Short mmCIF file of C-alpha atoms in Angstrom, two decimals:
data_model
loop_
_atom_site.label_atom_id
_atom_site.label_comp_id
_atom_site.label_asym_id
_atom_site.label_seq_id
_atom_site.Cartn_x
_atom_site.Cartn_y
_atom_site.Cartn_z
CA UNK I 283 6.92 119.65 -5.44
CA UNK I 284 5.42 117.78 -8.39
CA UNK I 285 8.85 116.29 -9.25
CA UNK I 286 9.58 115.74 -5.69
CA UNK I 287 5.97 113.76 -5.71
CA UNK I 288 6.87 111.76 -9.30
CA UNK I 289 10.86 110.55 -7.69
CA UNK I 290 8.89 108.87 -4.69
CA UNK I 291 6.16 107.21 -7.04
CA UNK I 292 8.77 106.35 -8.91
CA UNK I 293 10.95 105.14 -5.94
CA UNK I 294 7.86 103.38 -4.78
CA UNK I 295 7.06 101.69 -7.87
CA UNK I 296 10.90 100.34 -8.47
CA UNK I 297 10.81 98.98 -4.39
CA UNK I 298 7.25 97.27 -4.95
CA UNK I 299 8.75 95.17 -8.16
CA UNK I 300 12.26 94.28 -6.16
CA UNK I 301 10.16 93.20 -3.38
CA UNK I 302 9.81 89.36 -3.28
CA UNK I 303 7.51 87.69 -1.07
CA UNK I 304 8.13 84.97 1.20
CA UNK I 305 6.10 83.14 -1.02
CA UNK I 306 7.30 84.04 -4.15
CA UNK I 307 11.07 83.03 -2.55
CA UNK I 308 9.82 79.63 -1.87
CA UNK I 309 8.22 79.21 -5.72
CA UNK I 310 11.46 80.34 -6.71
CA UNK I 311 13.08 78.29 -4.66
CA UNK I 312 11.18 74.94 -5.50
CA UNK I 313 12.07 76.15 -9.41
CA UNK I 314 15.54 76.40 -8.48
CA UNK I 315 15.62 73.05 -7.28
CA UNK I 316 13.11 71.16 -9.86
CA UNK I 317 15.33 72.95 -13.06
CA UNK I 318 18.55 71.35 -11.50
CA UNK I 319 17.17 67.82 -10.61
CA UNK I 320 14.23 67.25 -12.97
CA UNK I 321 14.19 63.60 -12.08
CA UNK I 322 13.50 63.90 -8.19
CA UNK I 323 9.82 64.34 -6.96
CA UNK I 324 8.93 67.07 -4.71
CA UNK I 325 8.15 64.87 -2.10
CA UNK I 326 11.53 62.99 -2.50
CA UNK I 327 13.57 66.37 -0.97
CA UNK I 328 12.13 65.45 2.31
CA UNK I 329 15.18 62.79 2.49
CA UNK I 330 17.73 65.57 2.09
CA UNK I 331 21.00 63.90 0.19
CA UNK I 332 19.44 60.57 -0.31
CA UNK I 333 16.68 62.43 -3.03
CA UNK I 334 19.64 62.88 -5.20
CA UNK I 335 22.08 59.95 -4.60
CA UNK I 336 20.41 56.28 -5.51
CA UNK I 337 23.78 54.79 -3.96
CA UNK I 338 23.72 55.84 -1.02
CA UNK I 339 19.67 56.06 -0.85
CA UNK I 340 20.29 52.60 -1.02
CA UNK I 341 22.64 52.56 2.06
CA UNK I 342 19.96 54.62 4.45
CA UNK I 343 17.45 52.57 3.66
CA UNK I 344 19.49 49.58 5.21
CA UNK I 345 20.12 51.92 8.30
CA UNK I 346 16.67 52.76 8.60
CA UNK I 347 16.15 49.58 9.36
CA UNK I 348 17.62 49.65 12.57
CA UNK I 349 17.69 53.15 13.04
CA UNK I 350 20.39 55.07 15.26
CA UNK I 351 18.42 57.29 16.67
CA UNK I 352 15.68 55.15 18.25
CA UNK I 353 17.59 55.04 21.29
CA UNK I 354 17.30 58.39 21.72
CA UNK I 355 14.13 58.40 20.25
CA UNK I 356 12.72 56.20 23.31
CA UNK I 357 15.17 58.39 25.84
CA UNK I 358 13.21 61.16 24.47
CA UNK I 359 9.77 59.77 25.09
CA UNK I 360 10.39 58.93 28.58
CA UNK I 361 11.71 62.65 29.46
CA UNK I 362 8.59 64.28 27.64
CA UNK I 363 6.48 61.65 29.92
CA UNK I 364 8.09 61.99 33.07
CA UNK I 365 6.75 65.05 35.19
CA UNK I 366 8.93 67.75 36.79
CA UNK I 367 9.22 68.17 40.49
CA UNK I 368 5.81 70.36 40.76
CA UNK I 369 3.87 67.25 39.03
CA UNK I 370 3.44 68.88 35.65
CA UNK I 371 4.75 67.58 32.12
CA UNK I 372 5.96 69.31 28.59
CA UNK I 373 2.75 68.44 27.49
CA UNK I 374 0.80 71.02 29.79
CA UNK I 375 3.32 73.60 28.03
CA UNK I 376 2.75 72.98 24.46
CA UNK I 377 -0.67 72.47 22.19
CA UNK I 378 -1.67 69.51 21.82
CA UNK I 379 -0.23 67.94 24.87
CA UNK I 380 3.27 68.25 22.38
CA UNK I 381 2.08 65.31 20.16
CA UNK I 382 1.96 66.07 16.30
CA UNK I 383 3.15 70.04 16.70
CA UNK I 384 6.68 69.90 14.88
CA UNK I 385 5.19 71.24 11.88
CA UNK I 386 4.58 74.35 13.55
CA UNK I 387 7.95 75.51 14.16
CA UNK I 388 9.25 77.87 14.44
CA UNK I 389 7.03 80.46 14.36
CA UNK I 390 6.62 83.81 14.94
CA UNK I 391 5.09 85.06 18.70
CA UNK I 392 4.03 88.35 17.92
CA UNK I 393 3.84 88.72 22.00
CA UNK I 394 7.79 88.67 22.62
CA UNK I 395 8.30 89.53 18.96
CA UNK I 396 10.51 86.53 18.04
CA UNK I 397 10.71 83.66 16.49
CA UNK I 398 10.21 80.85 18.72
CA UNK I 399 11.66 77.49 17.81
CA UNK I 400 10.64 73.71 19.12
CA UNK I 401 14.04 73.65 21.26
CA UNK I 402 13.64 76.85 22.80
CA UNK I 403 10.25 76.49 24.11
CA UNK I 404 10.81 72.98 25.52
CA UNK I 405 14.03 74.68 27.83
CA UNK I 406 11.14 77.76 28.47
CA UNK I 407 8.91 75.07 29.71
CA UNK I 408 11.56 73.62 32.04
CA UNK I 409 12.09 77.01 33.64
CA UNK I 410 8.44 77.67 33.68
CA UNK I 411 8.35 74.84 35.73
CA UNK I 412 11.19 75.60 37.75
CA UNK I 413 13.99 73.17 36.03
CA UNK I 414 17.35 73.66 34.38
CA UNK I 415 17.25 74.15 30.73
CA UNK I 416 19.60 71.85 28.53
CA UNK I 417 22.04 72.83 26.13
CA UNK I 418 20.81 73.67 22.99
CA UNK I 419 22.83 71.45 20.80
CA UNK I 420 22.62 67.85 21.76
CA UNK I 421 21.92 65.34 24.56
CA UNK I 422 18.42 65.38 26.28
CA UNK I 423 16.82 68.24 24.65
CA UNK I 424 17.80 66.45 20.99
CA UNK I 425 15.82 63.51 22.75
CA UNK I 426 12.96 65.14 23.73
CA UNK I 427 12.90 67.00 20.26
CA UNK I 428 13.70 63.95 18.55
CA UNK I 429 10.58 61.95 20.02
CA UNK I 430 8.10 65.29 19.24
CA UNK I 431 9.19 65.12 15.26
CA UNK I 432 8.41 61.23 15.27
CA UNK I 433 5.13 62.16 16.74
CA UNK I 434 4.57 64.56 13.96
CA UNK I 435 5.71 62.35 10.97
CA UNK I 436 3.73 62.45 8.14
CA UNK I 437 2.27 66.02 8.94
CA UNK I 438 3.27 69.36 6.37
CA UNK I 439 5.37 71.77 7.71
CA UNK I 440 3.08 74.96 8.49
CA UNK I 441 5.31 77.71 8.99
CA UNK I 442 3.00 81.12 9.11
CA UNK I 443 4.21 84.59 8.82
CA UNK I 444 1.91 86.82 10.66
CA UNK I 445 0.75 90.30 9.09
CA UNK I 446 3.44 91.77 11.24
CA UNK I 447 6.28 93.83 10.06
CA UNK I 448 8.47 92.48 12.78
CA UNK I 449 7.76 88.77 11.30
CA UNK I 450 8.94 89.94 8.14
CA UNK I 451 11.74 91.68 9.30
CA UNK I 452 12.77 88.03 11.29
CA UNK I 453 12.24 86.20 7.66
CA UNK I 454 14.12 88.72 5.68
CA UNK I 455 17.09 88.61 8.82
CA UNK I 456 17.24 84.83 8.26
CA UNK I 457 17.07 84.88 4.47
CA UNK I 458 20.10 87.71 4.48
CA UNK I 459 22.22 85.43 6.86
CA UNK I 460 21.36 82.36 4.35
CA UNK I 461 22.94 83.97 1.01
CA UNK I 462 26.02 85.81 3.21
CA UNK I 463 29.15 85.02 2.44
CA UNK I 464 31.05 84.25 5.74
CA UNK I 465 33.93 82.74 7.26
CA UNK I 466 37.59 82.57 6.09
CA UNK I 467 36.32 80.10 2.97
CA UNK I 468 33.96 82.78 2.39
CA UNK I 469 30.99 80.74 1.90
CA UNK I 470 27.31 80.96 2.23
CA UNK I 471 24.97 78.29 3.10
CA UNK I 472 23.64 78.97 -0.59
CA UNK I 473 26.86 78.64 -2.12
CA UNK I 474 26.89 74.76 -0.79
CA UNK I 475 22.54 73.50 -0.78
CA UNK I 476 21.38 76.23 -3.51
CA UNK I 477 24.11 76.84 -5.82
CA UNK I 478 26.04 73.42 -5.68
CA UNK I 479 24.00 70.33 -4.13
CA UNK I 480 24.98 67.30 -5.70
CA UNK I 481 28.62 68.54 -6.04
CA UNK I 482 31.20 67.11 -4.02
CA UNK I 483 33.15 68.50 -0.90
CA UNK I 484 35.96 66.18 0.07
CA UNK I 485 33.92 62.71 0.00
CA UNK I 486 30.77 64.38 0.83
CA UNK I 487 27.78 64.74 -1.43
CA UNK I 488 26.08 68.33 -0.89
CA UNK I 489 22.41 67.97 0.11
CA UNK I 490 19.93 70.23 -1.43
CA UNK I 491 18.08 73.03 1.02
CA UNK I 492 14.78 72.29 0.21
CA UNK I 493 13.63 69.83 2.83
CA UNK I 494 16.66 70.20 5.17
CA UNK I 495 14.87 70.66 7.72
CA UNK I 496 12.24 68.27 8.07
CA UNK I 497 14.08 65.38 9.20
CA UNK I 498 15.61 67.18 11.93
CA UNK I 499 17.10 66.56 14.79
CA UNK I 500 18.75 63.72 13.28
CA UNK I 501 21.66 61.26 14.53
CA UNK I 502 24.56 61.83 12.66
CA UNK I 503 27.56 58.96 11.89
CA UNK I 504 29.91 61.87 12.53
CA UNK I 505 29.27 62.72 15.54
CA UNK I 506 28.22 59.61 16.61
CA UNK I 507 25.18 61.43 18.44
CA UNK I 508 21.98 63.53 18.14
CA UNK I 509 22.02 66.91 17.17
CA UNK I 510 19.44 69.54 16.53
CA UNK I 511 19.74 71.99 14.04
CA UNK I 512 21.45 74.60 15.67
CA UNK I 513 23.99 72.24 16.23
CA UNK I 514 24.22 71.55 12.19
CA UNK I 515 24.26 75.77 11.76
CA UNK I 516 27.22 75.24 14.14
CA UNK I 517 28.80 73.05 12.42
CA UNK I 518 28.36 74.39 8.93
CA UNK I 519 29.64 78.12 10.12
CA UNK I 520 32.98 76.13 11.85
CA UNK I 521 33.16 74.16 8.08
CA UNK I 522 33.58 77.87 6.29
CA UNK I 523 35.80 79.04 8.93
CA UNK I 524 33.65 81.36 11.07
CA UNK I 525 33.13 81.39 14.47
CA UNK I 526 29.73 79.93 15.16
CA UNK I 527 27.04 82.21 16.54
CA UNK I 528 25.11 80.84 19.69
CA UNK I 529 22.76 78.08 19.65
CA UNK I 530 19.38 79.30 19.88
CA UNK I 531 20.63 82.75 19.65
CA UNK I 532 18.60 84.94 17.58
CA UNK I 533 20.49 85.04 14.32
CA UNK I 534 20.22 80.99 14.12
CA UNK I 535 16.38 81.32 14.73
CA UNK I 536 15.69 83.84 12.26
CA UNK I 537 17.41 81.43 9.69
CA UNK I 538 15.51 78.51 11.15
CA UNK I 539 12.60 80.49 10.35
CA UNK I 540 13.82 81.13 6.60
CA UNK I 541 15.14 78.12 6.27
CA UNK I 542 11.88 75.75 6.98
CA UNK I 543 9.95 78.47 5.27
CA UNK I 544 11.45 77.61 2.18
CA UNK I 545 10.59 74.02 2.69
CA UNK I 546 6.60 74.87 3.82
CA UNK I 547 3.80 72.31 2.68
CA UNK I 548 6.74 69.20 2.95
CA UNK I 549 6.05 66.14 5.35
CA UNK I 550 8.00 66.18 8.71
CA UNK I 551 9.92 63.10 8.56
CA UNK I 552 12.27 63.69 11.46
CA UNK I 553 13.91 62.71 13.31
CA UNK I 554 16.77 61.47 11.06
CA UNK I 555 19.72 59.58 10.35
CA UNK I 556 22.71 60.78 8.07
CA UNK I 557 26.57 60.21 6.95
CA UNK U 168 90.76 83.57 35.18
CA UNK U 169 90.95 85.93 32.81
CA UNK U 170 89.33 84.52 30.49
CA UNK U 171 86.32 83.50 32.71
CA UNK U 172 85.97 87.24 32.83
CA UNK U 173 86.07 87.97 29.91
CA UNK U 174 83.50 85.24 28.95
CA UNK U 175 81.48 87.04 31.73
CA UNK U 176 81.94 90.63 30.52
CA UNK U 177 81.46 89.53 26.86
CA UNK U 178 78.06 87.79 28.34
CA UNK U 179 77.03 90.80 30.08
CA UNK U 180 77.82 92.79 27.04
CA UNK U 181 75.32 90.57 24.97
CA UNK U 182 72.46 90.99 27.69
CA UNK U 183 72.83 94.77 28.12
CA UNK U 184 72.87 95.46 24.36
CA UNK U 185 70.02 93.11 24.34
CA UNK U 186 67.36 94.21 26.86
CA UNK U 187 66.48 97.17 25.08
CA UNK U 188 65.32 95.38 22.09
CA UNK U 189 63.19 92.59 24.18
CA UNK U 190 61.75 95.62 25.62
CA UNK U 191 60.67 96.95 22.62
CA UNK U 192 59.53 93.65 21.13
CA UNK U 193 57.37 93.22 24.18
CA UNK U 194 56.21 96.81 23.83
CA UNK U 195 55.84 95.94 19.99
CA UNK U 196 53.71 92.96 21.22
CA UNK U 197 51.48 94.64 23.73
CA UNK U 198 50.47 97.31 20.63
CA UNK U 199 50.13 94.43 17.87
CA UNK U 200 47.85 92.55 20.00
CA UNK U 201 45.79 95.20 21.11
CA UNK U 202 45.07 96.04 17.85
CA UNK U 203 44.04 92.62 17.02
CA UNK U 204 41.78 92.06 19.59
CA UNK U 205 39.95 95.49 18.70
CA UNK U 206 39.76 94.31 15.17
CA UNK U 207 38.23 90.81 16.48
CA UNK U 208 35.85 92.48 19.00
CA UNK U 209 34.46 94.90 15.82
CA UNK U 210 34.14 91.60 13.22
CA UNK U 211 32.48 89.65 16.41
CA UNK U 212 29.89 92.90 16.84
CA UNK U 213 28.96 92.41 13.21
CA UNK U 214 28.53 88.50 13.96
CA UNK U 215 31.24 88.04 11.44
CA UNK U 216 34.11 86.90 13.43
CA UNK U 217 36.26 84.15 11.27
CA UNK U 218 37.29 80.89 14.12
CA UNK U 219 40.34 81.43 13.20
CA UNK U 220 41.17 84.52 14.50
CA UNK U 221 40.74 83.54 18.68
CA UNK U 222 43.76 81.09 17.76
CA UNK U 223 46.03 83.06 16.51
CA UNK U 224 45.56 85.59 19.53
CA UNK U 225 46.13 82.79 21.83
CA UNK U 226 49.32 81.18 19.74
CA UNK U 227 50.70 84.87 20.53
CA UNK U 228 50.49 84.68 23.71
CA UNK U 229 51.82 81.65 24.41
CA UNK U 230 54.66 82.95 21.85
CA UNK U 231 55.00 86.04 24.11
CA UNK U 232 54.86 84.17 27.59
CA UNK U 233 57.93 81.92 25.91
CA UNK U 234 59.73 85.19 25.46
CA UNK U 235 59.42 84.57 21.64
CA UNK U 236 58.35 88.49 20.58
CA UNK U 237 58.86 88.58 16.93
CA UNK U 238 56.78 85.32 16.97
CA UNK U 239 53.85 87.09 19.17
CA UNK U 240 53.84 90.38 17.01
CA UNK U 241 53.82 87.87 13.75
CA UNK U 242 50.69 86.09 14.65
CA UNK U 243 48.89 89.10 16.02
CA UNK U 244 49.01 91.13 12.86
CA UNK U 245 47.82 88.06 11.08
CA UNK U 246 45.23 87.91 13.65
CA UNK U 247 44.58 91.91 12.97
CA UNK U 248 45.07 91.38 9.14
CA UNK U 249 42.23 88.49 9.46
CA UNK U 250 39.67 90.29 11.71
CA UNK U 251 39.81 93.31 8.70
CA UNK U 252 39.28 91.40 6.35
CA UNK U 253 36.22 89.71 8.31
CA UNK U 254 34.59 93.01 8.64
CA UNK U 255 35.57 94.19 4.85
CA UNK U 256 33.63 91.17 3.81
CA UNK U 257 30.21 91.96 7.12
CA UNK U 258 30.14 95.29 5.08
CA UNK U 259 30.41 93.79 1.16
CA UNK U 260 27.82 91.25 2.37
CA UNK U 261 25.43 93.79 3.48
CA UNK U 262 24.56 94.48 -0.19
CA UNK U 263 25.98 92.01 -2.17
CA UNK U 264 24.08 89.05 -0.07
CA UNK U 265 20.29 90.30 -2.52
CA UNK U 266 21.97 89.36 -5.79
CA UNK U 267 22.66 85.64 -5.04
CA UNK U 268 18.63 85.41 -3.68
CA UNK U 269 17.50 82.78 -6.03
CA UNK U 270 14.98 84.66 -8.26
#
């Protein structure tokens, strides 16, 4: 009995000192980072690529000028504005009225038990109110999105997880899908934006994680189009070769929630525009 | 006129001796693809499924709806082949995904 007692102190003990935080992964991860580019600020990550190519920080600076995504930008405005059929608005579904809440999300609601994102609760709000929801990917709901991060510029991302085992479990469910291998490549999102930003894929710089996604949704030259960041998940899983999981679906939420986690106390400077 | 008929019988010959074989090509088919498509279901379960796997299923088929057996069986073990790997690497990754957590 007494050993039996000493293994599962012990057992205890050993599980305590693996045990990483969420917090202590995001000090980590802003060590990782700072060790590999000692010349970029902090702040500077919030502009994803651009923080650690002057070239081509150069070049967005010129498209920011006459950014691509204000059209959508003003599209979006005038679909958060414009009531449903019963008279009401997004802004009777969210805090706030919707303006200056981007740096909330996702978060945890520790009524349904999952993690909630921006995207998903603007479609719940349309079926609340007796619409269709969009697609989760692109088109209006990238819009709408798109004009809710503008409206949030400038405040810190303020992602909270709850004293909730269920919360943790969602965090540690995105962080395991973040360093997975997957796909035919056999490739994690780690082994491109932790373990090789700055490297080059084809003609393509690799952006660093920290700060991805602050600037999202963003308008993208490649697709010529909005997208949110489900729709960059998507893409990234097709890049590796593996069939991407579903758009809202809760695997990509749970790494939404790790994901923007790691990137906590950063300015929202979405929505975007990138190569 | 005798040697139309013999053309004919010589034909007849050939399509005889070869029916058995397309029969168990398409037999071969039916098993090779079945067995891909439970490997694919399994790696999609684990939410590992590779995109290229759904391709090769459907190349087969078309290979198989051309008659082209051989061709159908070919891309459905690769298919098969693909979908075990894709759930070797669900199962390594279980673990092995904690020792590249930047610490």
């Amino acid at each position: 009995m007494k050993m039996l007692i000493t293994i599962l102190l012990g057992a205890a003990l050993v599980a305590g000192l693996a045990w990483a935080s969420p917090e202590d992964d995001r000090k980590a991860f802003i060590e990782h980072y700072q060790k590999r580019f000692p010349k970029v600020a902090l702040d500077d990550y919030v502009n994803g690529v651009y923080a650690i190519d002057e070239a081509a920080y150069e070049q967005w600076l010129e498209i920011e000028e006459f950014a691509p995504y204000e059209l959508a930008m003003a599209e979006g405005k005038e679909l958060f504005e414009t009531p449903f059929a019963n008279g009401k608005t997004y802004a009777d579904c969210f805090p706030n009225g919707g303006i200056g809440i981007r740096q909330d999300y996702p978060y945890f609601d520790t009524e349904s038990g999952q993690v909630k994102t921006l995207e998903l609760e603007i479609n719940e709000c349309r079926e609340k109110n007796g619409e269709k929801p969009y697609g989760y990917k692109k088109g209006p709901i990238a819009a709408i999105s798109a004009y809710m991060a503008f409206t949030s510029r400038g405040n810190k991302l303020n992602i909270v997880i709850p004293d909730d085992p269920r919360a943790l479990a969602a965090y540690e469910s995105g962080k395991e899908f973040y360093y997975s291998k997957r796909g035919q490549l056999n490739f994690s999102c780690a082994d491109c934006h932790v373990y090789n930003p700055g490297m080059m894929v084809r003609a393509d710089k690799l952006s660093p994680a920290l700060g991805h996604p602050t600037h999202f949704p963003v308008y993208r030259s490649k697709w010529d189009d909005m997208g949110t960041l489900h729709r960059r998940f998507d893409g990234c899983n097709k890049q590796v070769r593996a069939k991407p999981l579903p758009a809202q679906g809760e695997d990509y939420r749970n790494l939404e929630y790790f994901v923007t986690y790691m990137s906590n106390g950063m300015e929202v400077n979405g929505p975007g525009a990138r190569k | 006129m005798t040697k139309q008929i013999l053309i004919a019988g010589a034909a007849l010959l050939v399509a005889l001796s070869a029916a058995p074989a397309q029969a168990a090509d398409e037999a071969g088919y039916t098993a090779s693809c079945a067995a891909a498509e439970e490997a694919r279901k399994m790696a999609a379960e684990l939410h590992y499924e590779w995109n290229t796997v759904a391709p090769l299923i459907g190349k087969a088929g078309a290979a198989a709806k051309a008659g082209d057996f051989a061709k159908a069986v070919k891309l459905c073990d690769e298919a098969r082949l693909q979908s075990e790997a894709s759930v070797a690497q669900a199962k390594k990754q279980a673990d092995a995904w904690r020792a590249a957590v930047v610490k």
